[in-house]
Short mmCIF file of C-alpha atoms in Angstrom, two decimals:
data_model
loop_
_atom_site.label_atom_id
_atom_site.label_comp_id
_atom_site.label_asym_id
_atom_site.label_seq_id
_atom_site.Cartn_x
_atom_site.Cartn_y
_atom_site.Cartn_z
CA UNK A 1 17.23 252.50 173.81
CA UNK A 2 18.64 255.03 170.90
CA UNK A 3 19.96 252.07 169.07
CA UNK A 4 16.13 250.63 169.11
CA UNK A 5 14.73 253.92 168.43
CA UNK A 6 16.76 254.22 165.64
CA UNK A 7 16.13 251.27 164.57
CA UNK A 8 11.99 251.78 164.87
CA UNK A 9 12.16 255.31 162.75
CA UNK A 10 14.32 254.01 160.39
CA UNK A 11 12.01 251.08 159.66
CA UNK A 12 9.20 253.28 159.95
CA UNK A 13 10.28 255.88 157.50
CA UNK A 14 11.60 253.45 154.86
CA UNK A 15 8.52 251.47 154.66
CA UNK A 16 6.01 254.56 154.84
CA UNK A 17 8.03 256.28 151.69
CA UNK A 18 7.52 252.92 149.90
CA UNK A 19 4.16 251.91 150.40
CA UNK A 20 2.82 255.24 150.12
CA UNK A 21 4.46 255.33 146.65
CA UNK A 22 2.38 252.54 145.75
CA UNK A 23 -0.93 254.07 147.27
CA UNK A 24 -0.31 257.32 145.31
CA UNK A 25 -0.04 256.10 142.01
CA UNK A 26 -2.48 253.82 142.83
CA UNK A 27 -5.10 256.77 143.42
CA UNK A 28 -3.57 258.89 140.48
CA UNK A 29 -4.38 255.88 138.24
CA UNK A 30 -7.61 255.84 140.17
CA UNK A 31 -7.55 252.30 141.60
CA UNK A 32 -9.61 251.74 144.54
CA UNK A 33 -6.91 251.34 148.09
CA UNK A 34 -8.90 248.99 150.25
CA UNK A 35 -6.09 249.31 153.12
CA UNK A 36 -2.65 250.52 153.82
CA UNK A 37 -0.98 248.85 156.39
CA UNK A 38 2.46 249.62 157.81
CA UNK A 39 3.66 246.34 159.83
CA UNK A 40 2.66 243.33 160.47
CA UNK A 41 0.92 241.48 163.36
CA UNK A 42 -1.74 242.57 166.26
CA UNK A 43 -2.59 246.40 164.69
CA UNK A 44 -2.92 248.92 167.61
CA UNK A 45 -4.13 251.80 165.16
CA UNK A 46 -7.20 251.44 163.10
CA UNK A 47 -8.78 254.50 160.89
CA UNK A 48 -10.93 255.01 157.88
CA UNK A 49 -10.20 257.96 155.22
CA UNK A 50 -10.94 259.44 152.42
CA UNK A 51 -13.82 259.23 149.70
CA UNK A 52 -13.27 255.49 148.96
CA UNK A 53 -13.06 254.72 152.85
CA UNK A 54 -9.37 253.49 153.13
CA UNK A 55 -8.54 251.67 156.01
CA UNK A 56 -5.24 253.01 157.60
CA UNK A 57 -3.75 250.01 159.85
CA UNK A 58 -0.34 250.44 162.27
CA UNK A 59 0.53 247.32 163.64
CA UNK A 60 3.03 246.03 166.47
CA UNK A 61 5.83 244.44 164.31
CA UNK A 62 7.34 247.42 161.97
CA UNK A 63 9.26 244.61 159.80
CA UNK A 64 7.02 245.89 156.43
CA UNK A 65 4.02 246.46 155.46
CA UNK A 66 1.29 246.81 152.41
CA UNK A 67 -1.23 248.56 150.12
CA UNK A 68 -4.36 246.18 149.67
CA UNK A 69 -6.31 247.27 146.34
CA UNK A 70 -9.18 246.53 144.92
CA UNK A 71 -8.91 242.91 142.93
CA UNK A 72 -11.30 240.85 141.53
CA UNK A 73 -8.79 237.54 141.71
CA UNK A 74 -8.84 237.89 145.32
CA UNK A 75 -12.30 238.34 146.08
CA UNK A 76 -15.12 235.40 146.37
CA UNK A 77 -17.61 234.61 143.40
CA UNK A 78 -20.15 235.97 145.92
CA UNK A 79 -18.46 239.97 146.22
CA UNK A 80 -17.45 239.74 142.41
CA UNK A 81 -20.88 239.59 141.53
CA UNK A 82 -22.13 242.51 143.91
CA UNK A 83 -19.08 244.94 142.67
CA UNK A 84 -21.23 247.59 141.16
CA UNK A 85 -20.21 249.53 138.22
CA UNK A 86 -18.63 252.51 140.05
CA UNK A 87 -15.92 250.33 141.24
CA UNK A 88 -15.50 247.48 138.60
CA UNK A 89 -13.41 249.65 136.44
CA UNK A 90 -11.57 250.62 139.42
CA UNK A 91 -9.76 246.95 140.23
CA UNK A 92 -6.00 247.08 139.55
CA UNK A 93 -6.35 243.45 137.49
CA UNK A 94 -8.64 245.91 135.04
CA UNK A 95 -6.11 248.63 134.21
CA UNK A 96 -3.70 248.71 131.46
CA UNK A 97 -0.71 247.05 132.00
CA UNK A 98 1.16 250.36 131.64
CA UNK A 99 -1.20 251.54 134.47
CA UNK A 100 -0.06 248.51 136.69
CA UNK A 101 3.91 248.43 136.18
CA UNK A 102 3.39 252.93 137.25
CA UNK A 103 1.56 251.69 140.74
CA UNK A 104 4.04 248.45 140.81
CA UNK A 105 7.53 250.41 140.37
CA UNK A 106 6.20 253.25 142.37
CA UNK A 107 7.32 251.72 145.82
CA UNK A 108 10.74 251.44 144.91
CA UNK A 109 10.98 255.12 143.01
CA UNK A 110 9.66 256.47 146.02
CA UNK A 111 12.38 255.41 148.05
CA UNK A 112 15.43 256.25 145.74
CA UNK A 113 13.09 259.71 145.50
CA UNK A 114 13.84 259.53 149.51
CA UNK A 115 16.97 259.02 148.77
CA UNK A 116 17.62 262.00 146.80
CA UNK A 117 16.12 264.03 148.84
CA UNK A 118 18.13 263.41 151.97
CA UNK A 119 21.32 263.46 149.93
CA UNK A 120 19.95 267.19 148.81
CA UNK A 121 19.28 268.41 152.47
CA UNK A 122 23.35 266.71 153.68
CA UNK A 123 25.00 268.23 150.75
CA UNK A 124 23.61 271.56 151.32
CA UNK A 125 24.41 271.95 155.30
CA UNK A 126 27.37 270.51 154.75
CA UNK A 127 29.31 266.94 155.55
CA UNK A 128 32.01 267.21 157.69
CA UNK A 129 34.86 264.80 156.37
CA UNK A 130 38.81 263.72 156.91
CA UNK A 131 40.83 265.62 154.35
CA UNK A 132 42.64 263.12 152.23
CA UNK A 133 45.88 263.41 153.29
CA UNK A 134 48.17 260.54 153.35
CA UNK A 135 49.62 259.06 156.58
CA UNK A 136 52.35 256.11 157.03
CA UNK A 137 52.78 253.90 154.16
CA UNK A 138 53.71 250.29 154.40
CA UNK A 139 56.76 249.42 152.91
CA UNK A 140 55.98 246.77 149.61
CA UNK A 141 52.56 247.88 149.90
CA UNK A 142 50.61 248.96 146.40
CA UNK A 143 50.75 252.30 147.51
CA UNK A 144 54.38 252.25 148.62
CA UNK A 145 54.80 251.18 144.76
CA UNK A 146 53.15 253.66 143.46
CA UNK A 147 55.28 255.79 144.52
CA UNK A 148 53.07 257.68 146.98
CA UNK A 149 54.47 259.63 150.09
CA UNK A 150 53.08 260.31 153.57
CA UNK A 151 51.95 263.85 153.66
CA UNK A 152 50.98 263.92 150.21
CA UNK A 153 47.38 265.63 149.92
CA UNK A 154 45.17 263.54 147.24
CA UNK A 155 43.75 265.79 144.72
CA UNK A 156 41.90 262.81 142.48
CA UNK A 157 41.09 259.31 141.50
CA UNK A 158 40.15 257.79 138.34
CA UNK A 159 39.99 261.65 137.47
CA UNK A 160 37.39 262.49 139.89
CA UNK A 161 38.46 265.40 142.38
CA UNK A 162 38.44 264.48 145.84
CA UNK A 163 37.75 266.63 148.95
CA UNK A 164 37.69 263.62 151.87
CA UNK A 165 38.46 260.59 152.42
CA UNK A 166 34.90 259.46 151.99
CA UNK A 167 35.20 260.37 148.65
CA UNK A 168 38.83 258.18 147.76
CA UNK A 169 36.93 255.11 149.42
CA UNK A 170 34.06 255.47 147.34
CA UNK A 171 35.64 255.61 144.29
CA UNK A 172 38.20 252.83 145.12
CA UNK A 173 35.31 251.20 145.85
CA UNK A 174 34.15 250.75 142.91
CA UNK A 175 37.35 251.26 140.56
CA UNK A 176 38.09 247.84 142.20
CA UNK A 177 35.25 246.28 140.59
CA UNK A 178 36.14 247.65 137.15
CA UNK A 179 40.19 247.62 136.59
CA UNK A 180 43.10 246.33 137.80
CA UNK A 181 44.59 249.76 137.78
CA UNK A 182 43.55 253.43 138.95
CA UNK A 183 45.29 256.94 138.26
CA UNK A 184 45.54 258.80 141.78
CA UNK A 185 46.49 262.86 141.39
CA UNK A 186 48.74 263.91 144.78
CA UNK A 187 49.71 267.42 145.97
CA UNK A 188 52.87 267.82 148.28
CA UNK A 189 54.17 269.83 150.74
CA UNK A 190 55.88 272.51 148.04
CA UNK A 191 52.39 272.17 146.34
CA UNK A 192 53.59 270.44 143.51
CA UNK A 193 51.37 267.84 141.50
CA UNK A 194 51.93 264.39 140.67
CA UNK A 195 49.95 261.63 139.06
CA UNK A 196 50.77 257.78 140.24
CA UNK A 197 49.25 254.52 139.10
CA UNK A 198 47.81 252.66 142.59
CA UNK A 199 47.48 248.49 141.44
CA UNK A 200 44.32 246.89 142.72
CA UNK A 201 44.60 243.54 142.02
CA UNK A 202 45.35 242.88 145.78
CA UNK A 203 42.17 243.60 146.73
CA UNK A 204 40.05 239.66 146.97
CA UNK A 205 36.74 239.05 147.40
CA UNK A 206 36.63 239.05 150.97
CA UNK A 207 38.43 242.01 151.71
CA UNK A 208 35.17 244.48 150.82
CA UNK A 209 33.84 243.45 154.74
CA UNK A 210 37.43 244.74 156.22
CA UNK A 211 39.34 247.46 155.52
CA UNK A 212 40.63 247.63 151.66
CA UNK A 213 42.50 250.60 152.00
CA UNK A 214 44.72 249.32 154.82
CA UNK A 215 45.39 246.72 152.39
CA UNK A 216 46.33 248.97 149.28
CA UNK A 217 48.53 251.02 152.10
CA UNK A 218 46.32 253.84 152.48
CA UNK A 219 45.48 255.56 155.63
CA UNK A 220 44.85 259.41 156.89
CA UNK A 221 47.31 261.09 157.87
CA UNK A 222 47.37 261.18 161.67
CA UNK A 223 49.07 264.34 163.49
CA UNK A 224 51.45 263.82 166.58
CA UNK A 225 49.16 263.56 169.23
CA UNK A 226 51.11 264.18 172.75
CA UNK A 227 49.29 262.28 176.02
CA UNK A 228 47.59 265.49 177.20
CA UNK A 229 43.87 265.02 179.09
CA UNK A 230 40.74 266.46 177.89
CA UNK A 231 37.87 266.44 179.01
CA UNK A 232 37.23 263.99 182.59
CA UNK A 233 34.34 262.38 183.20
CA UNK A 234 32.77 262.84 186.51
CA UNK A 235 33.28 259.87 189.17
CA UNK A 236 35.49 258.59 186.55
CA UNK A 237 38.93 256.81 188.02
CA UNK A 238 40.97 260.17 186.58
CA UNK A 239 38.63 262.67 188.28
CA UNK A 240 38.97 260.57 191.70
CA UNK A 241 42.89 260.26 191.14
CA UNK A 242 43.00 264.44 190.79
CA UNK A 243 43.79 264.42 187.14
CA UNK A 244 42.68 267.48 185.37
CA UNK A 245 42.16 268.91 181.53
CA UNK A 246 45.29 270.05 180.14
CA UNK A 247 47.69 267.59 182.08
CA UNK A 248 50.64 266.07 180.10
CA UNK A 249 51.29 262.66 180.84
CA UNK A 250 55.25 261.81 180.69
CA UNK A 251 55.26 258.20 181.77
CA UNK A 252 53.71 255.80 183.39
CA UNK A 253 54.92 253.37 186.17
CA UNK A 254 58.76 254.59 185.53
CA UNK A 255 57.99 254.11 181.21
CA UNK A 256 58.05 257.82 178.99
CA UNK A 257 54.93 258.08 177.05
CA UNK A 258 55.80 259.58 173.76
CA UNK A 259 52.25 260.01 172.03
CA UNK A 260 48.42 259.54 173.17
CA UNK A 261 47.78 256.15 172.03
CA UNK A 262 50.87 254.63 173.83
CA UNK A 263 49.05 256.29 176.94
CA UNK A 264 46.37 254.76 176.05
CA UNK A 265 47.67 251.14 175.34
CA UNK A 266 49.12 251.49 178.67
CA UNK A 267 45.49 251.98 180.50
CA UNK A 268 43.93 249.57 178.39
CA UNK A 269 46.31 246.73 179.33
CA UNK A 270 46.20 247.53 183.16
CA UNK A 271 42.80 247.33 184.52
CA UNK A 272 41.97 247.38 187.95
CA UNK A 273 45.88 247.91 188.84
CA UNK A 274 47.47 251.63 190.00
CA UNK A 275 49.74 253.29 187.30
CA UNK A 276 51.77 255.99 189.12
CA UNK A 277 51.72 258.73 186.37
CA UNK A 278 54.22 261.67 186.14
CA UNK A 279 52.60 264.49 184.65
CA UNK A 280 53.38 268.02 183.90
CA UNK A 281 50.55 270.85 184.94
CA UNK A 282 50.95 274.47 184.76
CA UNK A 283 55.04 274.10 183.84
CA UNK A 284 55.78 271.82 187.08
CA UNK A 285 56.08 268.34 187.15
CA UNK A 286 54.03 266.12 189.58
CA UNK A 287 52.98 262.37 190.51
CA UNK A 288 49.61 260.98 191.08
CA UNK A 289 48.21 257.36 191.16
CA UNK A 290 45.52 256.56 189.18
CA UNK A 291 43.82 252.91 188.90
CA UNK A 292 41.73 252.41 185.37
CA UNK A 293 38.16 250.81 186.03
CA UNK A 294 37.80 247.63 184.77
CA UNK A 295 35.55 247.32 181.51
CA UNK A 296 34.26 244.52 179.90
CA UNK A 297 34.85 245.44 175.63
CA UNK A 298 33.87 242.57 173.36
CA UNK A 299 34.79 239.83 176.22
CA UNK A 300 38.00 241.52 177.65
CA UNK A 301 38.46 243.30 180.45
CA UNK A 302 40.20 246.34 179.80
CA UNK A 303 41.49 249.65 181.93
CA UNK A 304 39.49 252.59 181.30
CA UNK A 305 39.94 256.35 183.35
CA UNK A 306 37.26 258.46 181.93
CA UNK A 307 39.77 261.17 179.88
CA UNK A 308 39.20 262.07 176.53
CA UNK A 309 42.27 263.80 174.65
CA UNK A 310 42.56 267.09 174.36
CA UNK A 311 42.95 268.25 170.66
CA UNK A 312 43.54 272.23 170.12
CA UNK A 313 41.35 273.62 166.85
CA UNK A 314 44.37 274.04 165.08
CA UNK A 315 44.67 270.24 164.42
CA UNK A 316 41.10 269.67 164.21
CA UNK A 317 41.73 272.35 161.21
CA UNK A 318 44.17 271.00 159.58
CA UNK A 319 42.39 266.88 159.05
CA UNK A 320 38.84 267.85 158.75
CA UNK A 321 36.86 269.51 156.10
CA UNK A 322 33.22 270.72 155.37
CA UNK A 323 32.13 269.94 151.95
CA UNK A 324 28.84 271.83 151.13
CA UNK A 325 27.37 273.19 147.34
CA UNK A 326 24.22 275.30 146.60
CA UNK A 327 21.22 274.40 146.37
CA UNK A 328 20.84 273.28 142.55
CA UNK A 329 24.82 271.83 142.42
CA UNK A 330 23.13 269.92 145.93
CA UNK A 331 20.64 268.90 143.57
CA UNK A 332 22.46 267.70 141.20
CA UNK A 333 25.44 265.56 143.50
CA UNK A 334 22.14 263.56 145.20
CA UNK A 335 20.97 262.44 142.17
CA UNK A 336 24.85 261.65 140.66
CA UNK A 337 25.11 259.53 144.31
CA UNK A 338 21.82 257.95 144.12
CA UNK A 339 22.49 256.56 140.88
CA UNK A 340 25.84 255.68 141.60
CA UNK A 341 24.84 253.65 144.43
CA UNK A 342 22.18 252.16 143.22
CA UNK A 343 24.43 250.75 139.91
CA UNK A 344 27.32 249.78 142.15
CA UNK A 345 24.71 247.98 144.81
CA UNK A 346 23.19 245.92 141.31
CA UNK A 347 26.88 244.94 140.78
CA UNK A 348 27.87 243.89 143.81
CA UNK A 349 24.82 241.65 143.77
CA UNK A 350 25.78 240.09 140.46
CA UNK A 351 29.15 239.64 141.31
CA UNK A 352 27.75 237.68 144.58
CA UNK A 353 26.09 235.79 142.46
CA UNK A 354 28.75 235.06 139.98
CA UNK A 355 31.03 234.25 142.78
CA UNK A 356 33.89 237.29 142.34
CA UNK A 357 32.06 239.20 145.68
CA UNK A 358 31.80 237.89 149.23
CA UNK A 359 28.03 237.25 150.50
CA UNK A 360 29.47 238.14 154.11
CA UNK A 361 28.16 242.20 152.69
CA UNK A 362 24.48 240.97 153.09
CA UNK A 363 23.35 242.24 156.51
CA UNK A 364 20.26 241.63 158.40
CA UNK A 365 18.15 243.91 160.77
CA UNK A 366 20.65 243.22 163.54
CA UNK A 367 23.42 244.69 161.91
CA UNK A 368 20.68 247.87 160.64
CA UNK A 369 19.77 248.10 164.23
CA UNK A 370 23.71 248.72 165.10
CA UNK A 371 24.41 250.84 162.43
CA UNK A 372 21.33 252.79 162.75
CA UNK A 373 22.13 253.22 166.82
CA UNK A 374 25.56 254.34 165.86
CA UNK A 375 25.08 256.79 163.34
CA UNK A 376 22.35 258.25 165.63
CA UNK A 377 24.72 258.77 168.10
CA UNK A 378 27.31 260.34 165.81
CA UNK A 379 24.31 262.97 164.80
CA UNK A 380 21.93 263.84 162.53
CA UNK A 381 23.41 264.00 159.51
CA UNK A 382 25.34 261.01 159.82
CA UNK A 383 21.69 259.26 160.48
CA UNK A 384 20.47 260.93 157.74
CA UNK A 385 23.04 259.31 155.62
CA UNK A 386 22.65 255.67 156.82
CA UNK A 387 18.64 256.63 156.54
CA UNK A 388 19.68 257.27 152.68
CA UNK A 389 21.68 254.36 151.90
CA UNK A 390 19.46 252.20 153.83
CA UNK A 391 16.45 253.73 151.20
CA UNK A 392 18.88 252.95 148.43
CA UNK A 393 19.26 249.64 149.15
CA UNK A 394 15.21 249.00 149.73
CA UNK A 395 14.80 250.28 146.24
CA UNK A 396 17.08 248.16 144.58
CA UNK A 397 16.61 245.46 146.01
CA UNK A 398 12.34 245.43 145.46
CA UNK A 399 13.84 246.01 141.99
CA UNK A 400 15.04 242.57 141.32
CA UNK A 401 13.28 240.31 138.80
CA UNK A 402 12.65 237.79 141.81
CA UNK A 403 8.71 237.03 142.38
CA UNK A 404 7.30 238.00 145.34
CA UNK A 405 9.05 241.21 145.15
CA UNK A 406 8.29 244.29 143.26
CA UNK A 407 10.67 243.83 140.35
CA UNK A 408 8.55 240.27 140.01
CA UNK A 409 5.47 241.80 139.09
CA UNK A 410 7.51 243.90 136.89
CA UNK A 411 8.56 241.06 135.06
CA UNK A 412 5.50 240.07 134.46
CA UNK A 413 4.51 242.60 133.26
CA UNK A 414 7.13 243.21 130.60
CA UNK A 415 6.55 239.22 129.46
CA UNK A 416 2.67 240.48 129.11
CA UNK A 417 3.39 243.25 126.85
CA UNK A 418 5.44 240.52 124.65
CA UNK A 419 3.23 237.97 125.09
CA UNK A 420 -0.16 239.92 124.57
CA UNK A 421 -2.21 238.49 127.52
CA UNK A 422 -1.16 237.77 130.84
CA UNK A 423 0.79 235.60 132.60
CA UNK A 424 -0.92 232.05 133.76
CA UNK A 425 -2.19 231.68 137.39
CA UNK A 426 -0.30 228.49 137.01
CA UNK A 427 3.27 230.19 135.93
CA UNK A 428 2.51 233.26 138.69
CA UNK A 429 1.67 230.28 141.32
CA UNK A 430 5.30 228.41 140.57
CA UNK A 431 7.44 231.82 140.37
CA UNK A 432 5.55 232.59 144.19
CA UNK A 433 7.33 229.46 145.48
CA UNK A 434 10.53 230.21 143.71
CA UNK A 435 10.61 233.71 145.19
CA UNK A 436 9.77 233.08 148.70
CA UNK A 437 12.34 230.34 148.54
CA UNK A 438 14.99 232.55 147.33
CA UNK A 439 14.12 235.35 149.52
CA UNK A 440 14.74 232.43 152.66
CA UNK A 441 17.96 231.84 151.73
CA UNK A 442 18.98 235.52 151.39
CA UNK A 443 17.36 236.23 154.94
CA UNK A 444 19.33 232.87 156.31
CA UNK A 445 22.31 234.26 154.93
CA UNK A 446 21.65 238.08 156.43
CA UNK A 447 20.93 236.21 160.12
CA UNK A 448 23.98 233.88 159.49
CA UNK A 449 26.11 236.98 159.31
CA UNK A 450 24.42 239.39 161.53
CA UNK A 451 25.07 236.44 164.11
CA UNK A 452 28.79 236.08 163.10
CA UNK A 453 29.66 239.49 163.28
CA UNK A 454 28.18 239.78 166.71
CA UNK A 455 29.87 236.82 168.28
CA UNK A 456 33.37 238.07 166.59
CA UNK A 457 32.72 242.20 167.14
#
């Protein structure tokens, strides 16, 4: 139910922000808005406002939605002859062409205004990140041959300062797109600097879906995490075996357990079977049997006891950081990610189209749905963030010079400013059919790989 809530708001908000762009401009420019519709479908909200007697329409299916002006191409010879002369002028097919890109490109602006605007509101309370410090390296991995150690605290890349790890990916992200090479700036232990070169001409295609740092040999640093219980969930197999926060677990069946995840590997492997645990609580040692609930996890059946681990502040402190600025230096990082966002979503495109990029990054609303439930249930601000990137993405992609969309009026417009007159109902009529036809195969393509990822997790 949160994953379809999220899913409904973020819908909801996105297309609101962009169609009331369009309606604004529309009445700044003072073009008569016949209706403004969010969704398609059976509407279950009707209501008339405002001087020129708008109708407001809300309808069942939240998948987009519209802003119906006045137009004398669209209307029959019958209600083009009894327009009167208040509203004549006020048809968006009268108004300077100027006039009609502003109302055209103000969907789009609106939402990379959204955009902004989130980004401002994050960066100000703060976004909690994972320090970037190093962990394990791969032997023979780019990183490894670098020269770069575990431990080592990354400073910057490319000559950008880093404070997360949100950050290095981002900016790996798109170095990879631009050189072979990046500059990476590393603190140690002793606090001394050093600068390395990191190659990234590992890095295919395909490999933007998965992982690409694993690949370069970059991960965080993770702390030794000993197998002692946090919180238990109630009725959970560990609360009905006795186990309680702050046990240590030393082995299982007769095996030592040396860290947390080997614990946990140990659970997940045996479900539905008793694992007699040795555990140490209050300075004694003790046995108790516990058998993990069975859980079905992507078509598996896996052990799960309801126990969380229990990790003390001071490691929490030492691999997490809050990066927040003031308001105007907030300000001023929204608008530096907006547009970086926005230039490196344009190049991703071409490069899908060119052939160097995967299309398996094109999702559909099945894969917005999950990552909207998700981030919702991470919190607000991550939410807010998916809500931003989400707005991002809407923006740019109404941008493109493909008919149908925003960015295909726009076109059309620019070739009318050339060309001196507009262009043909017969050229408009052809670029319709090219449009909706392209616009099928990117949807086919979204499905096709919303559908793959679910059937593979």
């Amino acid at each position: 139910m949160l994953t379809l809530l999220a899913f409904i708001v973020t819908l909801g908000i996105l297309i609101a922000v962009h169609e009331y762009g369009h309606f604004q401009v529309a009445r700044w420019c003072n073009v008569k808005v016949l209706r403004f519709s969010l969704g398609f479908g059976k509407p279950f909200y009707k209501r008339r406002f405002g001087k020129d007697n708008t109708e407001f329409v809300i309808s069942v299916l939240p998948f987009g939605g519209y802003v119906k002006m006045l137009d004398e191409r669209e209307l029959p010879e019958g209600e083009k002859v009894a327009l009167d002369a208040v509203d004549l002028p006020r048809a968006f097919n009268r108004q300077s062409v100027w006039k009609r890109i502003a109302i055209v490109s103000a969907g789009p602006a609106a939402n990379l205004l959204l955009a902004i605007f989130l980004y401002w509101v994050l960066f100000m309370h703060g976004v909690a990140g994972i320090k970037p410090l190093l962990g394990d390296i791969p032997a023979d991995s780019p990183a490894a041959k670098a020269g770069l150690q575990s431990g080592e605290l990354i400073q910057s890349v490319a000559g950008e300062p880093v404070a997360s790890w949100q950050d290095v990916r981002w900016i790996l992200l798109q170095e990879v797109i631009k050189a072979p090479m990046v500059e990476m700036r590393v603190k140690n232990d002793l606090q001394r600097e050093s600068v390395h070169q990191l190659a990234l001409d590992s890095i295919g295609k395909d490999d933007f879906e998965e992982d690409f740092l694993a690949k370069l040999g970059l991960a965080p640093y993770r702390p030794v995490m000993p197998a002692k219980l946090g919180d238990i969930l109630q009725d959970g197999a560990a609360e009905k075996a006795g186990l309680k926060t702050g046990d240590l677990v030393i082995s299982v069946n007769g095996k030592a357990i040396s860290d947390w995840e080997q614990f946990v590997t140990q659970v997940r492997e045996q479900p539905g079977q008793a694992m007699l645990l040795e555990l140490q609580r209050d300075g004694r040692n003790m046995q108790l049997a516990v058998t993990p609930d069975i859980v079905d996890e992507g078509g598996k059946k896996i052990g799960r006891i309801g126990a969380g681990y229990a990790m003390d502040q001071a490691e929490i402190d030492k691999m997490t950081v809050l990066v927040s600025y003031g308001p105007l230096q907030s300000f001023t990082s929204a608008v530096n990610k907006t547009w970086e966002t926005s230039v490196f979503s344009i190049k991703m495109l071409a490069r899908m189209v060119t052939g160097e990029a995967s299309w398996k990054g094109v999702s559909g609303p099945v894969t917005i749905a999950s990552y909207a439930g998700q981030s919702a249930h991470v919190g607000w601000k991550s939410f807010i963030g998916f809500l931003a990137l989400i707005s991002i993405s809407l923006g740019v992609l109404n941008l493109l010079p493909v008919p149908v969309l925003d960015g295909g009026h726009l076109l059309y417009y620019t070739i009318e400013i050339f060309k001196g007159s507009p262009v043909s109902e017969a050229v408009m009529e052809a670029g319709q059919r090219i449009g909706l036809t392209i616009l099928a195969l990117l949807m086919a393509v979204a499905f096709y790989n919303d559908f793959t990822r679910f059937i593979t997790g």
